[in-house]
PDB file of C-alpha atoms in Angstrom:
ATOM      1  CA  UNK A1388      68.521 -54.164 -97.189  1.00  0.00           C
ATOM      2  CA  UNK A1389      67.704 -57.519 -98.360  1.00  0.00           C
ATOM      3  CA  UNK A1390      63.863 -58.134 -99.154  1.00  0.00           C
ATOM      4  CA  UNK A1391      62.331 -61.397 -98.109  1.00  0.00           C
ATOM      5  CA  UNK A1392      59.624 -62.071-100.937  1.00  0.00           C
ATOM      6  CA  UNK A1393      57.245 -64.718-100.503  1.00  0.00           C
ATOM      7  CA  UNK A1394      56.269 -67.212-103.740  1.00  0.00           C
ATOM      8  CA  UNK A1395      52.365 -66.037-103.912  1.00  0.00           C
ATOM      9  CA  UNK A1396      52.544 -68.218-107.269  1.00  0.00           C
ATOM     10  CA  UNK A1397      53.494 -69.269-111.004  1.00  0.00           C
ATOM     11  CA  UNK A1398      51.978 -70.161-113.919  1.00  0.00           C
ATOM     12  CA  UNK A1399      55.046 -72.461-115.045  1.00  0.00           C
ATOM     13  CA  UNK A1400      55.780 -75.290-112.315  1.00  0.00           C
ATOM     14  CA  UNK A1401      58.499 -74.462-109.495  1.00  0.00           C
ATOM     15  CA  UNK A1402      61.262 -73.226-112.672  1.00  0.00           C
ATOM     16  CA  UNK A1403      60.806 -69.675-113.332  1.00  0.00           C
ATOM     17  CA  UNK A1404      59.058 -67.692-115.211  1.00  0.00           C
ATOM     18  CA  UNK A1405      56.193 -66.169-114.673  1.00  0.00           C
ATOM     19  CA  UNK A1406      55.961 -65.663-111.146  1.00  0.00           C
ATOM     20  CA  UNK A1407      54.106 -63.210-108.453  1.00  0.00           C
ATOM     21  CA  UNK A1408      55.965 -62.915-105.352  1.00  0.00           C
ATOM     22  CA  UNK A1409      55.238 -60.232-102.146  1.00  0.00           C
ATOM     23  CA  UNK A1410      56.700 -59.171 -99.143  1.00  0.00           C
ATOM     24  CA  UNK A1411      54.799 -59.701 -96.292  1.00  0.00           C
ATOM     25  CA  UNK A1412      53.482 -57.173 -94.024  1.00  0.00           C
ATOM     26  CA  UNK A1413      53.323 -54.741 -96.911  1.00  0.00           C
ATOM     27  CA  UNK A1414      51.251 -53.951 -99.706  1.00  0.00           C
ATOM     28  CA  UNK A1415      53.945 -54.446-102.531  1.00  0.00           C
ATOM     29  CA  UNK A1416      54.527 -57.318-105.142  1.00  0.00           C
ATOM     30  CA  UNK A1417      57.476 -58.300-106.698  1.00  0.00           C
ATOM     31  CA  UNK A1418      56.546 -59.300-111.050  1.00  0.00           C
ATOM     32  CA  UNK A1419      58.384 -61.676-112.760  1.00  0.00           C
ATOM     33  CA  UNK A1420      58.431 -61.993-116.189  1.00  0.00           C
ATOM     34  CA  UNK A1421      59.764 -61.583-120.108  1.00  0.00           C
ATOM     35  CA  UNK A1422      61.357 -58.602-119.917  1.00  0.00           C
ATOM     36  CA  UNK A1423      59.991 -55.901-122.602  1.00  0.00           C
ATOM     37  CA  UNK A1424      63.412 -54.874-124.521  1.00  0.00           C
ATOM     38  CA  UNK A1425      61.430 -53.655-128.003  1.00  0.00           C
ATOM     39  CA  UNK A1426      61.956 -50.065-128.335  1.00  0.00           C
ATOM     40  CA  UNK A1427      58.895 -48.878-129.666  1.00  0.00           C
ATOM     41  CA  UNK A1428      56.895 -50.950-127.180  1.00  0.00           C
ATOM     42  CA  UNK A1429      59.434 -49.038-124.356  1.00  0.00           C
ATOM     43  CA  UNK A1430      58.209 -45.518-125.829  1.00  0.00           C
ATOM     44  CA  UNK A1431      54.760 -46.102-125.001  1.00  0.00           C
ATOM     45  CA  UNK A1432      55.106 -46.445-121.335  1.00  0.00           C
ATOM     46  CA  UNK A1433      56.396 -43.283-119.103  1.00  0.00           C
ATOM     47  CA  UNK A1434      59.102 -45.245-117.286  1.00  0.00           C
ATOM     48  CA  UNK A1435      61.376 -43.507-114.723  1.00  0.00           C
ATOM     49  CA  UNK A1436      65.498 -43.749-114.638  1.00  0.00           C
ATOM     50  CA  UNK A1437      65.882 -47.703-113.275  1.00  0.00           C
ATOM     51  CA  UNK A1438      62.023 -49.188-113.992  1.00  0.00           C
ATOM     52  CA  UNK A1439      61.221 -51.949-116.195  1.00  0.00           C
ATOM     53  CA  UNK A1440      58.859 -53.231-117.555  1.00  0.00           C
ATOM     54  CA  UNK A1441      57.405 -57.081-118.018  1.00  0.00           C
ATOM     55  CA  UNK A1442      55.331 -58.934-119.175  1.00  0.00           C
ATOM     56  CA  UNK A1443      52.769 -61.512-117.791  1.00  0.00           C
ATOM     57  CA  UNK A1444      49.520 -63.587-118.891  1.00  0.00           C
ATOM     58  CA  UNK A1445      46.665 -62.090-117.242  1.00  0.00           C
ATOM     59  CA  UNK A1446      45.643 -65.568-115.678  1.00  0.00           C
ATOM     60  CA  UNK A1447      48.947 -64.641-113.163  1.00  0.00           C
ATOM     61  CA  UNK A1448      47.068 -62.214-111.779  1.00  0.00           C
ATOM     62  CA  UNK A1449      43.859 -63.376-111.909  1.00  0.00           C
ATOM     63  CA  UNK A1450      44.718 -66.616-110.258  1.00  0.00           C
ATOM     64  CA  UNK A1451      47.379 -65.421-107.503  1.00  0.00           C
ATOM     65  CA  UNK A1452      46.775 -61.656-106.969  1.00  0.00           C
ATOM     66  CA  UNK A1453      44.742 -60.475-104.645  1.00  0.00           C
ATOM     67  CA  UNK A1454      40.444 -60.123-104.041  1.00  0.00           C
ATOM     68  CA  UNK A1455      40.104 -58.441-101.381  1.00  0.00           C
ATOM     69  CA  UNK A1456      39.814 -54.564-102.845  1.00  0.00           C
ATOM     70  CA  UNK A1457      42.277 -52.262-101.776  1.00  0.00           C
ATOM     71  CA  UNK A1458      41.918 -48.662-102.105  1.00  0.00           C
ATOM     72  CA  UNK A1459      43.717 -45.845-101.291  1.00  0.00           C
ATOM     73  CA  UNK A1460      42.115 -42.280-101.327  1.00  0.00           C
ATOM     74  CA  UNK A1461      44.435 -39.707-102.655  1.00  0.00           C
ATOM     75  CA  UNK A1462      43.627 -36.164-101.295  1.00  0.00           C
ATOM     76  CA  UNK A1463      44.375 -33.321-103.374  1.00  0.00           C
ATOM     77  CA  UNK A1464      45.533 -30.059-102.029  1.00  0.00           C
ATOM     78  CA  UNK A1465      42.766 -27.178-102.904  1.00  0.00           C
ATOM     79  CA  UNK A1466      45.915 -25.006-104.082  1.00  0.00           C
ATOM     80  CA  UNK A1467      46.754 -28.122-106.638  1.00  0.00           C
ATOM     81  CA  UNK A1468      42.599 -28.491-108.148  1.00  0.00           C
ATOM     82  CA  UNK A1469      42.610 -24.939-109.696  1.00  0.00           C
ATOM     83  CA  UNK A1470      42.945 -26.772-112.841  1.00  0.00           C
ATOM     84  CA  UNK A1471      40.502 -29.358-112.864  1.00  0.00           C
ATOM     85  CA  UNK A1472      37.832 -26.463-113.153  1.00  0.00           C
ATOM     86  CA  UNK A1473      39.760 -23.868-115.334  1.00  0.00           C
ATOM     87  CA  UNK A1474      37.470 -25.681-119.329  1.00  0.00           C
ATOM     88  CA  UNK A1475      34.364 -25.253-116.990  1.00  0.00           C
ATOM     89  CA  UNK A1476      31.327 -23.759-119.493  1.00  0.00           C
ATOM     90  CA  UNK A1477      28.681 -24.363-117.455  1.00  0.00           C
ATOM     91  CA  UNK A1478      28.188 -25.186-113.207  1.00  0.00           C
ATOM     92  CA  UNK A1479      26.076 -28.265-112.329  1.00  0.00           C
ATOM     93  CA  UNK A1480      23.860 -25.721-110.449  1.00  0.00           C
ATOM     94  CA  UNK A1481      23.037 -24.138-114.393  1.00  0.00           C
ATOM     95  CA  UNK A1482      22.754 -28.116-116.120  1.00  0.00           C
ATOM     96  CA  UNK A1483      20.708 -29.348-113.720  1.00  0.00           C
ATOM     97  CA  UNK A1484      18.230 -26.540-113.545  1.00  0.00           C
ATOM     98  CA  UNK A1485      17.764 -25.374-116.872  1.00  0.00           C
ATOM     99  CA  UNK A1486      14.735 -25.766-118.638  1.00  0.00           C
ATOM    100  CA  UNK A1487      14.879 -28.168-121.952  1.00  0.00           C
ATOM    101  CA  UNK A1488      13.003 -27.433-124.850  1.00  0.00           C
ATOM    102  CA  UNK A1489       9.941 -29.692-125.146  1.00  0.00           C
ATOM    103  CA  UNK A1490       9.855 -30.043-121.267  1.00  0.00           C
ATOM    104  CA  UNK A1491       6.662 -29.183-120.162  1.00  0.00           C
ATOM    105  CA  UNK A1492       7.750 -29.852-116.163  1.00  0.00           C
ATOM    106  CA  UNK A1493       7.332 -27.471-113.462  1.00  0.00           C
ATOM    107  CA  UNK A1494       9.841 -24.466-114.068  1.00  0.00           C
ATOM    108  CA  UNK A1495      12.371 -24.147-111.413  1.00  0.00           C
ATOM    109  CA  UNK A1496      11.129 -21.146-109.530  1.00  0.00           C
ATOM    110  CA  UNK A1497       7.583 -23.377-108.607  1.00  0.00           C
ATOM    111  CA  UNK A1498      10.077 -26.429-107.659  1.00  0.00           C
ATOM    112  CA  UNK A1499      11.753 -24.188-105.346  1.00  0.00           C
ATOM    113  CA  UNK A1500       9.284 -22.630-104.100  1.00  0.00           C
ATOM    114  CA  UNK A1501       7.122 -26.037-103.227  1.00  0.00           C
ATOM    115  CA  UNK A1502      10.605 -26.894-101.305  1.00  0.00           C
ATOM    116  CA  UNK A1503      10.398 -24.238 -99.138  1.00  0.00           C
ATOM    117  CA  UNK A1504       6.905 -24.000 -98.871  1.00  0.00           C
ATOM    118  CA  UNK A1505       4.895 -27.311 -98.821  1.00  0.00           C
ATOM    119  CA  UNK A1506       1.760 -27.298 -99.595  1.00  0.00           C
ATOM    120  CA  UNK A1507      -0.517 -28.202 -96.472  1.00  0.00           C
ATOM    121  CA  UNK A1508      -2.949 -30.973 -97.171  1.00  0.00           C
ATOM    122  CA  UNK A1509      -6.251 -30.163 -98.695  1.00  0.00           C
ATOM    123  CA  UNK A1510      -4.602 -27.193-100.872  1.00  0.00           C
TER     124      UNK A1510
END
């Protein structure tokens, strides 16, 4: 299916490159630019079977793509987060509770306490 893009703008006149176009009524844009053929520039990006990559002055973007901010929560499954926690040395519960030398603060057992049991006025 052909796309129809939309010229959001250029940074060279009305002859090429580089250029931003989109698609409207979706969230995509189409880059135009010098195409990045170097292979040791290609080995530091993690390109999939048919991508490219370009290249484009940042004024392009900052001039024609968009302000308003767009963005998109990504959920992660509970079965998928084991990971994230797997280096964990200490909880937040443990950092944020302990007791640092030279602190001369209430401990946490009188904070705790006072939480649950405010002190009445005139105590």
């Amino acid at each position: 299916m052909t796309r129809h893009l939309w010229k959001v703008g250029t940074n060279s006149g009305n002859d090429g490159c580089p250029t931003l176009y989109t698609e409207p009524g979706t969230d995509t844009y189409v880059v135009q630019g010098d195409p990045i053929t170097d292979p040791a520039d290609l080995a530091q990006l993690d390109l999939a079977a048919g991508e490219a990559a370009v290249t484009v002055p940042r004024e392009l973007l900052a001039n024609f793509g968009p302000k308003e901010p767009a963005h998109v929560s990504q959920f992660i499954r509970f079965e998928d987060s084991g990971h994230m926690f797997a280096k964990l040395k200490h909880s937040a519960w443990r950092l944020e509770t302990r007791r640092r030398p030279g602190h001369r603060g209430p401990s946490t057992e009188r904070v705790f306490n006072t939480a649950r049991h405010p002190r009445r006025e005139g105590q």
